[in-house]
Amino acid sequence: MNNTLEPGRVSRGEWRWAWGWALAVVALSCAPYVYAALAAPPGHTFGGFLTNTQDGNSYLAKMRQGYDGAWLFRLPFTPEDQRGIFVFTLYLGLGHLARLTGLPLLLVFHLARAAAGLFLLLTVYRLAAELSPVIAARRWAFAIVAFGGGLALVSIVIGRSNAAAFVPVDLFVPESVGFYSILSNPHFSPAFALQAWAIVWLLHPPRLPLWAQCVGMGLIGAGIISLAPYLAPVVAASAVAAFPKTFRVSKTLKVWRATARLFALGASMAALLAYDVWAMRSDPAVIVWAAQNITASPPPADTLLGLGLWFPLAVVGLWRVGTFGKRPALAVAVWLGVGGALVYIPYALQRRFLGGLFIPMAVLAGAGVAWLLSHMAKGWERALSLAVLLLFGFTSNALVLAALLRAPASADPALYLSNDEVAALRWIDAHATAADVVLADARLGNIVPGWAGARVVYGHPMETIDAARRRAEVDAYFISGGDLPDRYRVAYILGGPVTAGWQVVFQSGAVRVYGR
């Protein structure tokens, strides 16, 4: 097989290689979940999530709304009435898919997560092909996204003696790492992959009529905004960087066709962003939710450790790929530069800008690694370099997997429900409606909306209105009782002390459900 190809061209042999490894990576991402389910402690059922379980149950609750027929999202972790807004369409759509196929919500979630991961990995290979004709550079880019991470090993050696100590983002910010993104949920991977396709379609659009190209670009823009609207400025900057810069007469048609595609991308993003801004200001409950939805960036030292070896290697790669084509290199460099700069702007969701930066960094670093290794004449130099890369560039995901595989032994209540709790949730599911409010403790309150389809008094630190006060009220009720059920029009109480006027309507073991 040739070691180089034309930039933008991927041979059948390359695609076979990419497909094979992508399937293997996705299968590896599914292994901890399968193991956690099969090795559940006696008397327990796996809850379906291994990382960030609060948000995982939030995704499941959104799917449950779709399963129940909704296309307008309402906050299910709060008792306030809402009229609903057209957001989180991926999860609502997955809920509809679960209803149509008869598959369990959790299975649909993980099938979608696996399919999204496959899409991401194949997209990375395609983007890497735009930057470099060298097959080794493309494969290194793929490997960095599939298996690479930051300097987690260094973090462990340094230790964490206090809150300011170094903890790289590759250990606790899933969207900052390729494999961790694939492992976590179905929306990170397609959001980041669509960013790459916006660049690819501007550089080398498919051989379709112009109107079809514009429709495709419009769908790419709509997909990005529906999945991650905060990425709009990064997408816009990288797309403009990919735009043809020549206006010679011989290139006029090419420029105008690229203009049409760029306009379609921008128009679709602008339209959905305008709706999102209006929707977020049209419902009082959503306004409060948006105000308390704060995701701050980690300290810069944590971020730098999370980027690890790949950032300096990306600088080397940028120098190399610039010799093959300025537009692809510029577009990817702008993606990395603008996204990185936005991580520390004064914005409530600033940490989200870390999401997907591993893609431009990986495709650039892949070119840098391939070039450096090809210029090492001595075998021991290559062997030592590969050992350093493996030790300091590919260990963080191994640490994450090792931690996840210990889940069954811990019987962590954040990950497992008792079979009695599952029975109670199924009873509520059969008897409550989406309009009913269930009072449960903070842990089960996070689970009820996804498993039973009802609202709760408190269930999520960001998606419950006035979350801190509501959490304190719920905690106090489950210690000493009170009038909380009457204040929030509660239909059922899951566990807790017996309250006057309430009776046991279901019991499994020590778990009780109270009703009027």
mmCIF file of N, CA and C in Angstrom, residues 374-465:
data_model
loop_
_atom_site.group_PDB
_atom_site.id
_atom_site.type_symbol
_atom_site.label_atom_id
_atom_site.label_comp_id
_atom_site.label_asym_id
_atom_site.label_seq_id
_atom_site.Cartn_x
_atom_site.Cartn_y
_atom_site.Cartn_z
ATOM 1 N N SER A 374 9.315 9.658 11.465
ATOM 2 C CA SER A 374 9.925 9.354 10.166
ATOM 3 C C SER A 374 11.321 9.934 10.030
ATOM 4 N N HIS A 375 11.675 10.894 10.868
ATOM 5 C CA HIS A 375 12.982 11.524 10.787
ATOM 6 C C HIS A 375 13.936 11.023 11.878
ATOM 7 N N MET A 376 13.547 9.947 12.533
ATOM 8 C CA MET A 376 14.440 9.336 13.515
ATOM 9 C C MET A 376 15.142 8.170 12.853
ATOM 10 N N ALA A 377 16.435 8.337 12.639
ATOM 11 C CA ALA A 377 17.183 7.336 11.878
ATOM 12 C C ALA A 377 17.457 6.077 12.682
ATOM 13 N N LYS A 378 17.663 6.218 13.978
ATOM 14 C CA LYS A 378 18.047 5.081 14.800
ATOM 15 C C LYS A 378 16.824 4.393 15.403
ATOM 16 N N GLY A 379 16.898 3.071 15.397
ATOM 17 C CA GLY A 379 15.769 2.298 15.917
ATOM 18 C C GLY A 379 15.490 2.558 17.371
ATOM 19 N N TRP A 380 16.538 2.735 18.196
ATOM 20 C CA TRP A 380 16.301 2.963 19.615
ATOM 21 C C TRP A 380 15.633 4.311 19.864
ATOM 22 N N GLU A 381 15.889 5.293 18.999
ATOM 23 C CA GLU A 381 15.229 6.594 19.147
ATOM 24 C C GLU A 381 13.719 6.452 18.942
ATOM 25 N N ARG A 382 13.354 5.696 17.905
ATOM 26 C CA ARG A 382 11.917 5.480 17.653
ATOM 27 C C ARG A 382 11.277 4.697 18.789
ATOM 28 N N ALA A 383 11.984 3.670 19.260
ATOM 29 C CA ALA A 383 11.433 2.849 20.338
ATOM 30 C C ALA A 383 11.231 3.668 21.607
ATOM 31 N N LEU A 384 12.219 4.502 21.946
ATOM 32 C CA LEU A 384 12.105 5.339 23.135
ATOM 33 C C LEU A 384 10.976 6.352 22.982
ATOM 34 N N SER A 385 10.859 6.943 21.790
ATOM 35 C CA SER A 385 9.801 7.931 21.547
ATOM 36 C C SER A 385 8.425 7.285 21.668
ATOM 37 N N LEU A 386 8.276 6.102 21.111
ATOM 38 C CA LEU A 386 6.993 5.398 21.199
ATOM 39 C C LEU A 386 6.668 5.042 22.647
ATOM 40 N N ALA A 387 7.671 4.650 23.404
ATOM 41 C CA ALA A 387 7.443 4.319 24.815
ATOM 42 C C ALA A 387 6.960 5.535 25.592
ATOM 43 N N VAL A 388 7.567 6.693 25.331
ATOM 44 C CA VAL A 388 7.153 7.925 26.007
ATOM 45 C C VAL A 388 5.720 8.285 25.625
ATOM 46 N N LEU A 389 5.394 8.158 24.339
ATOM 47 C CA LEU A 389 4.033 8.463 23.889
ATOM 48 C C LEU A 389 3.021 7.537 24.544
ATOM 49 N N LEU A 390 3.338 6.253 24.598
ATOM 50 C CA LEU A 390 2.409 5.297 25.196
ATOM 51 C C LEU A 390 2.229 5.564 26.686
ATOM 52 N N LEU A 391 3.318 5.858 27.364
ATOM 53 C CA LEU A 391 3.254 6.052 28.813
ATOM 54 C C LEU A 391 2.545 7.338 29.201
ATOM 55 N N PHE A 392 2.840 8.422 28.489
ATOM 56 C CA PHE A 392 2.316 9.726 28.884
ATOM 57 C C PHE A 392 1.179 10.231 27.995
ATOM 58 N N GLY A 393 0.881 9.519 26.903
ATOM 59 C CA GLY A 393 -0.190 9.969 26.020
ATOM 60 C C GLY A 393 -1.392 9.064 25.944
ATOM 61 N N PHE A 394 -1.222 7.811 26.422
ATOM 62 C CA PHE A 394 -2.314 6.848 26.241
ATOM 63 C C PHE A 394 -2.687 6.116 27.527
ATOM 64 N N THR A 395 -2.363 6.683 28.683
ATOM 65 C CA THR A 395 -2.651 5.979 29.938
ATOM 66 C C THR A 395 -3.919 6.447 30.645
ATOM 67 N N SER A 396 -4.354 7.684 30.382
ATOM 68 C CA SER A 396 -5.476 8.214 31.168
ATOM 69 C C SER A 396 -6.755 7.417 30.945
ATOM 70 N N ASN A 397 -7.018 7.014 29.709
ATOM 71 C CA ASN A 397 -8.231 6.242 29.450
ATOM 72 C C ASN A 397 -8.152 4.850 30.068
ATOM 73 N N ALA A 398 -6.938 4.303 30.148
ATOM 74 C CA ALA A 398 -6.774 3.023 30.830
ATOM 75 C C ALA A 398 -7.111 3.166 32.312
ATOM 76 N N LEU A 399 -6.723 4.281 32.906
ATOM 77 C CA LEU A 399 -7.056 4.534 34.309
ATOM 78 C C LEU A 399 -8.560 4.683 34.494
ATOM 79 N N VAL A 400 -9.200 5.368 33.561
ATOM 80 C CA VAL A 400 -10.655 5.537 33.637
ATOM 81 C C VAL A 400 -11.347 4.177 33.534
ATOM 82 N N LEU A 401 -10.940 3.367 32.559
ATOM 83 C CA LEU A 401 -11.550 2.050 32.397
ATOM 84 C C LEU A 401 -11.335 1.179 33.631
ATOM 85 N N ALA A 402 -10.137 1.218 34.174
ATOM 86 C CA ALA A 402 -9.858 0.420 35.369
ATOM 87 C C ALA A 402 -10.764 0.825 36.522
ATOM 88 N N ALA A 403 -10.995 2.124 36.676
ATOM 89 C CA ALA A 403 -11.882 2.600 37.744
ATOM 90 C C ALA A 403 -13.320 2.152 37.506
ATOM 91 N N LEU A 404 -13.765 2.218 36.254
ATOM 92 C CA LEU A 404 -15.145 1.839 35.951
ATOM 93 C C LEU A 404 -15.384 0.346 36.156
ATOM 94 N N LEU A 405 -14.380 -0.466 35.873
ATOM 95 C CA LEU A 405 -14.535 -1.912 36.016
ATOM 96 C C LEU A 405 -14.597 -2.349 37.479
ATOM 97 N N ARG A 406 -14.288 -1.438 38.381
ATOM 98 C CA ARG A 406 -14.413 -1.753 39.809
ATOM 99 C C ARG A 406 -15.807 -1.446 40.351
ATOM 100 N N ALA A 407 -16.683 -0.928 39.504
ATOM 101 C CA ALA A 407 -18.006 -0.489 39.972
ATOM 102 C C ALA A 407 -18.805 -1.582 40.680
ATOM 103 N N PRO A 408 -18.899 -2.795 40.129
ATOM 104 C CA PRO A 408 -19.719 -3.801 40.815
ATOM 105 C C PRO A 408 -19.244 -4.112 42.223
ATOM 106 N N ALA A 409 -17.939 -4.095 42.439
ATOM 107 C CA ALA A 409 -17.415 -4.420 43.757
ATOM 108 C C ALA A 409 -17.816 -3.384 44.798
ATOM 109 N N SER A 410 -18.003 -2.153 44.365
ATOM 110 C CA SER A 410 -18.331 -1.086 45.315
ATOM 111 C C SER A 410 -19.814 -1.004 45.642
ATOM 112 N N ALA A 411 -20.671 -1.525 44.740
ATOM 113 C CA ALA A 411 -22.132 -1.433 44.916
ATOM 114 C C ALA A 411 -22.551 0.011 45.187
ATOM 115 N N ASP A 412 -21.930 0.938 44.508
ATOM 116 C CA ASP A 412 -22.188 2.358 44.698
ATOM 117 C C ASP A 412 -23.671 2.653 44.442
ATOM 118 N N PRO A 413 -24.368 3.252 45.411
ATOM 119 C CA PRO A 413 -25.794 3.562 45.199
ATOM 120 C C PRO A 413 -26.040 4.569 44.091
ATOM 121 N N ALA A 414 -25.002 5.297 43.665
ATOM 122 C CA ALA A 414 -25.160 6.187 42.513
ATOM 123 C C ALA A 414 -25.251 5.388 41.216
ATOM 124 N N LEU A 415 -24.747 4.156 41.238
ATOM 125 C CA LEU A 415 -24.703 3.331 40.033
ATOM 126 C C LEU A 415 -25.726 2.205 40.056
ATOM 127 N N TYR A 416 -26.122 1.746 41.239
ATOM 128 C CA TYR A 416 -27.009 0.592 41.365
ATOM 129 C C TYR A 416 -28.245 0.935 42.188
ATOM 130 N N LEU A 417 -29.358 0.345 41.805
ATOM 131 C CA LEU A 417 -30.591 0.447 42.576
ATOM 132 C C LEU A 417 -30.864 -0.916 43.187
ATOM 133 N N SER A 418 -31.438 -0.916 44.381
ATOM 134 C CA SER A 418 -31.876 -2.187 44.943
ATOM 135 C C SER A 418 -33.074 -2.688 44.145
ATOM 136 N N ASN A 419 -33.276 -3.987 44.129
ATOM 137 C CA ASN A 419 -34.419 -4.540 43.392
ATOM 138 C C ASN A 419 -35.730 -4.047 43.972
ATOM 139 N N ASP A 420 -35.758 -3.756 45.274
ATOM 140 C CA ASP A 420 -36.969 -3.188 45.879
ATOM 141 C C ASP A 420 -37.237 -1.784 45.347
ATOM 142 N N GLU A 421 -36.191 -1.001 45.153
ATOM 143 C CA GLU A 421 -36.351 0.335 44.582
ATOM 144 C C GLU A 421 -36.848 0.244 43.139
ATOM 145 N N VAL A 422 -36.323 -0.698 42.394
ATOM 146 C CA VAL A 422 -36.780 -0.888 41.012
ATOM 147 C C VAL A 422 -38.260 -1.246 40.995
ATOM 148 N N ALA A 423 -38.684 -2.112 41.898
ATOM 149 C CA ALA A 423 -40.097 -2.489 41.962
ATOM 150 C C ALA A 423 -40.976 -1.282 42.270
ATOM 151 N N ALA A 424 -40.514 -0.428 43.195
ATOM 152 C CA ALA A 424 -41.292 0.768 43.536
ATOM 153 C C ALA A 424 -41.368 1.726 42.350
ATOM 154 N N LEU A 425 -40.271 1.882 41.643
ATOM 155 C CA LEU A 425 -40.262 2.762 40.473
ATOM 156 C C LEU A 425 -41.206 2.235 39.393
ATOM 157 N N ARG A 426 -41.235 0.942 39.200
ATOM 158 C CA ARG A 426 -42.137 0.367 38.209
ATOM 159 C C ARG A 426 -43.596 0.555 38.615
ATOM 160 N N TRP A 427 -43.862 0.488 39.912
ATOM 161 C CA TRP A 427 -45.239 0.728 40.362
ATOM 162 C C TRP A 427 -45.634 2.178 40.077
ATOM 163 N N ILE A 428 -44.747 3.110 40.406
ATOM 164 C CA ILE A 428 -45.037 4.520 40.128
ATOM 165 C C ILE A 428 -45.227 4.732 38.631
ATOM 166 N N ASP A 429 -44.382 4.088 37.830
ATOM 167 C CA ASP A 429 -44.502 4.200 36.373
ATOM 168 C C ASP A 429 -45.883 3.773 35.904
ATOM 169 N N ALA A 430 -46.422 2.731 36.513
ATOM 170 C CA ALA A 430 -47.729 2.204 36.089
ATOM 171 C C ALA A 430 -48.892 3.052 36.588
ATOM 172 N N HIS A 431 -48.677 3.861 37.622
ATOM 173 C CA HIS A 431 -49.808 4.565 38.237
ATOM 174 C C HIS A 431 -49.735 6.088 38.130
ATOM 175 N N ALA A 432 -48.548 6.640 37.918
ATOM 176 C CA ALA A 432 -48.410 8.105 37.862
ATOM 177 C C ALA A 432 -48.446 8.588 36.415
ATOM 178 N N THR A 433 -48.743 9.859 36.242
ATOM 179 C CA THR A 433 -48.702 10.494 34.927
ATOM 180 C C THR A 433 -47.535 11.484 34.873
ATOM 181 N N ALA A 434 -47.273 12.006 33.687
ATOM 182 C CA ALA A 434 -46.183 12.971 33.532
ATOM 183 C C ALA A 434 -46.449 14.263 34.304
ATOM 184 N N ALA A 435 -47.708 14.529 34.632
ATOM 185 C CA ALA A 435 -48.058 15.742 35.374
ATOM 186 C C ALA A 435 -47.962 15.554 36.876
ATOM 187 N N ASP A 436 -47.882 14.310 37.342
ATOM 188 C CA ASP A 436 -47.813 14.047 38.778
ATOM 189 C C ASP A 436 -46.436 14.401 39.332
ATOM 190 N N VAL A 437 -46.420 14.802 40.600
ATOM 191 C CA VAL A 437 -45.173 15.132 41.297
ATOM 192 C C VAL A 437 -44.914 14.069 42.354
ATOM 193 N N VAL A 438 -43.686 13.553 42.346
ATOM 194 C CA VAL A 438 -43.264 12.554 43.322
ATOM 195 C C VAL A 438 -42.236 13.191 44.249
ATOM 196 N N LEU A 439 -42.392 12.949 45.543
ATOM 197 C CA LEU A 439 -41.421 13.416 46.521
ATOM 198 C C LEU A 439 -40.501 12.247 46.872
ATOM 199 N N ALA A 440 -39.223 12.394 46.572
ATOM 200 C CA ALA A 440 -38.226 11.371 46.874
ATOM 201 C C ALA A 440 -36.967 12.065 47.366
ATOM 202 N N ASP A 441 -36.070 11.298 47.976
ATOM 203 C CA ASP A 441 -34.821 11.907 48.408
ATOM 204 C C ASP A 441 -33.990 12.293 47.195
ATOM 205 N N ALA A 442 -32.857 12.969 47.438
ATOM 206 C CA ALA A 442 -32.080 13.537 46.329
ATOM 207 C C ALA A 442 -31.614 12.464 45.358
ATOM 208 N N ARG A 443 -31.233 11.311 45.853
ATOM 209 C CA ARG A 443 -30.735 10.250 44.967
ATOM 210 C C ARG A 443 -31.848 9.696 44.099
ATOM 211 N N LEU A 444 -32.950 9.275 44.699
ATOM 212 C CA LEU A 444 -34.042 8.703 43.908
ATOM 213 C C LEU A 444 -34.781 9.774 43.117
ATOM 214 N N GLY A 445 -34.744 11.011 43.597
ATOM 215 C CA GLY A 445 -35.356 12.095 42.838
ATOM 216 C C GLY A 445 -34.684 12.301 41.505
ATOM 217 N N ASN A 446 -33.389 11.964 41.429
ATOM 218 C CA ASN A 446 -32.672 12.047 40.166
ATOM 219 C C ASN A 446 -33.058 10.902 39.221
ATOM 220 N N ILE A 447 -33.610 9.840 39.757
ATOM 221 C CA ILE A 447 -33.905 8.635 38.978
ATOM 222 C C ILE A 447 -35.361 8.551 38.553
ATOM 223 N N VAL A 448 -36.268 9.058 39.358
ATOM 224 C CA VAL A 448 -37.699 8.906 39.101
ATOM 225 C C VAL A 448 -38.132 9.382 37.713
ATOM 226 N N PRO A 449 -37.759 10.585 37.246
ATOM 227 C CA PRO A 449 -38.270 11.046 35.943
ATOM 228 C C PRO A 449 -37.920 10.121 34.783
ATOM 229 N N GLY A 450 -36.722 9.546 34.782
ATOM 230 C CA GLY A 450 -36.326 8.668 33.688
ATOM 231 C C GLY A 450 -36.943 7.292 33.772
ATOM 232 N N TRP A 451 -37.105 6.779 34.962
ATOM 233 C CA TRP A 451 -37.617 5.418 35.142
ATOM 234 C C TRP A 451 -39.142 5.367 35.257
ATOM 235 N N ALA A 452 -39.746 6.431 35.779
ATOM 236 C CA ALA A 452 -41.194 6.397 36.022
ATOM 237 C C ALA A 452 -41.964 7.475 35.274
ATOM 238 N N GLY A 453 -41.282 8.452 34.682
ATOM 239 C CA GLY A 453 -41.959 9.447 33.862
ATOM 240 C C GLY A 453 -42.673 10.539 34.611
ATOM 241 N N ALA A 454 -42.518 10.614 35.940
ATOM 242 C CA ALA A 454 -43.186 11.649 36.735
ATOM 243 C C ALA A 454 -42.192 12.755 37.085
ATOM 244 N N ARG A 455 -42.719 13.893 37.522
ATOM 245 C CA ARG A 455 -41.877 14.987 37.994
ATOM 246 C C ARG A 455 -41.511 14.761 39.455
ATOM 247 N N VAL A 456 -40.516 15.503 39.933
ATOM 248 C CA VAL A 456 -40.106 15.384 41.329
ATOM 249 C C VAL A 456 -39.944 16.776 41.929
ATOM 250 N N VAL A 457 -39.894 16.819 43.243
ATOM 251 C CA VAL A 457 -39.678 18.088 43.937
ATOM 252 C C VAL A 457 -38.234 18.542 43.761
ATOM 253 N N TYR A 458 -37.309 17.603 43.926
ATOM 254 C CA TYR A 458 -35.896 17.886 43.679
ATOM 255 C C TYR A 458 -35.259 16.657 43.039
ATOM 256 N N GLY A 459 -34.350 16.914 42.054
ATOM 257 C CA GLY A 459 -33.704 15.775 41.425
ATOM 258 C C GLY A 459 -32.399 16.087 40.721
ATOM 259 N N HIS A 460 -32.063 17.387 40.568
ATOM 260 C CA HIS A 460 -30.849 17.709 39.813
ATOM 261 C C HIS A 460 -30.349 19.085 40.253
ATOM 262 N N PRO A 461 -29.042 19.248 40.461
ATOM 263 C CA PRO A 461 -28.531 20.531 40.978
ATOM 264 C C PRO A 461 -28.663 21.699 40.018
ATOM 265 N N MET A 462 -28.905 21.430 38.728
ATOM 266 C CA MET A 462 -29.078 22.518 37.771
ATOM 267 C C MET A 462 -30.474 22.535 37.164
ATOM 268 N N GLU A 463 -31.136 21.402 37.096
ATOM 269 C CA GLU A 463 -32.427 21.326 36.420
ATOM 270 C C GLU A 463 -33.609 21.337 37.377
ATOM 271 N N THR A 464 -33.350 21.535 38.654
ATOM 272 C CA THR A 464 -34.401 21.816 39.622
ATOM 273 C C THR A 464 -34.398 23.310 39.883
ATOM 274 N N ILE A 465 -35.554 23.937 39.811
ATOM 275 C CA ILE A 465 -35.642 25.379 40.041
ATOM 276 C C ILE A 465 -35.309 25.680 41.496
#
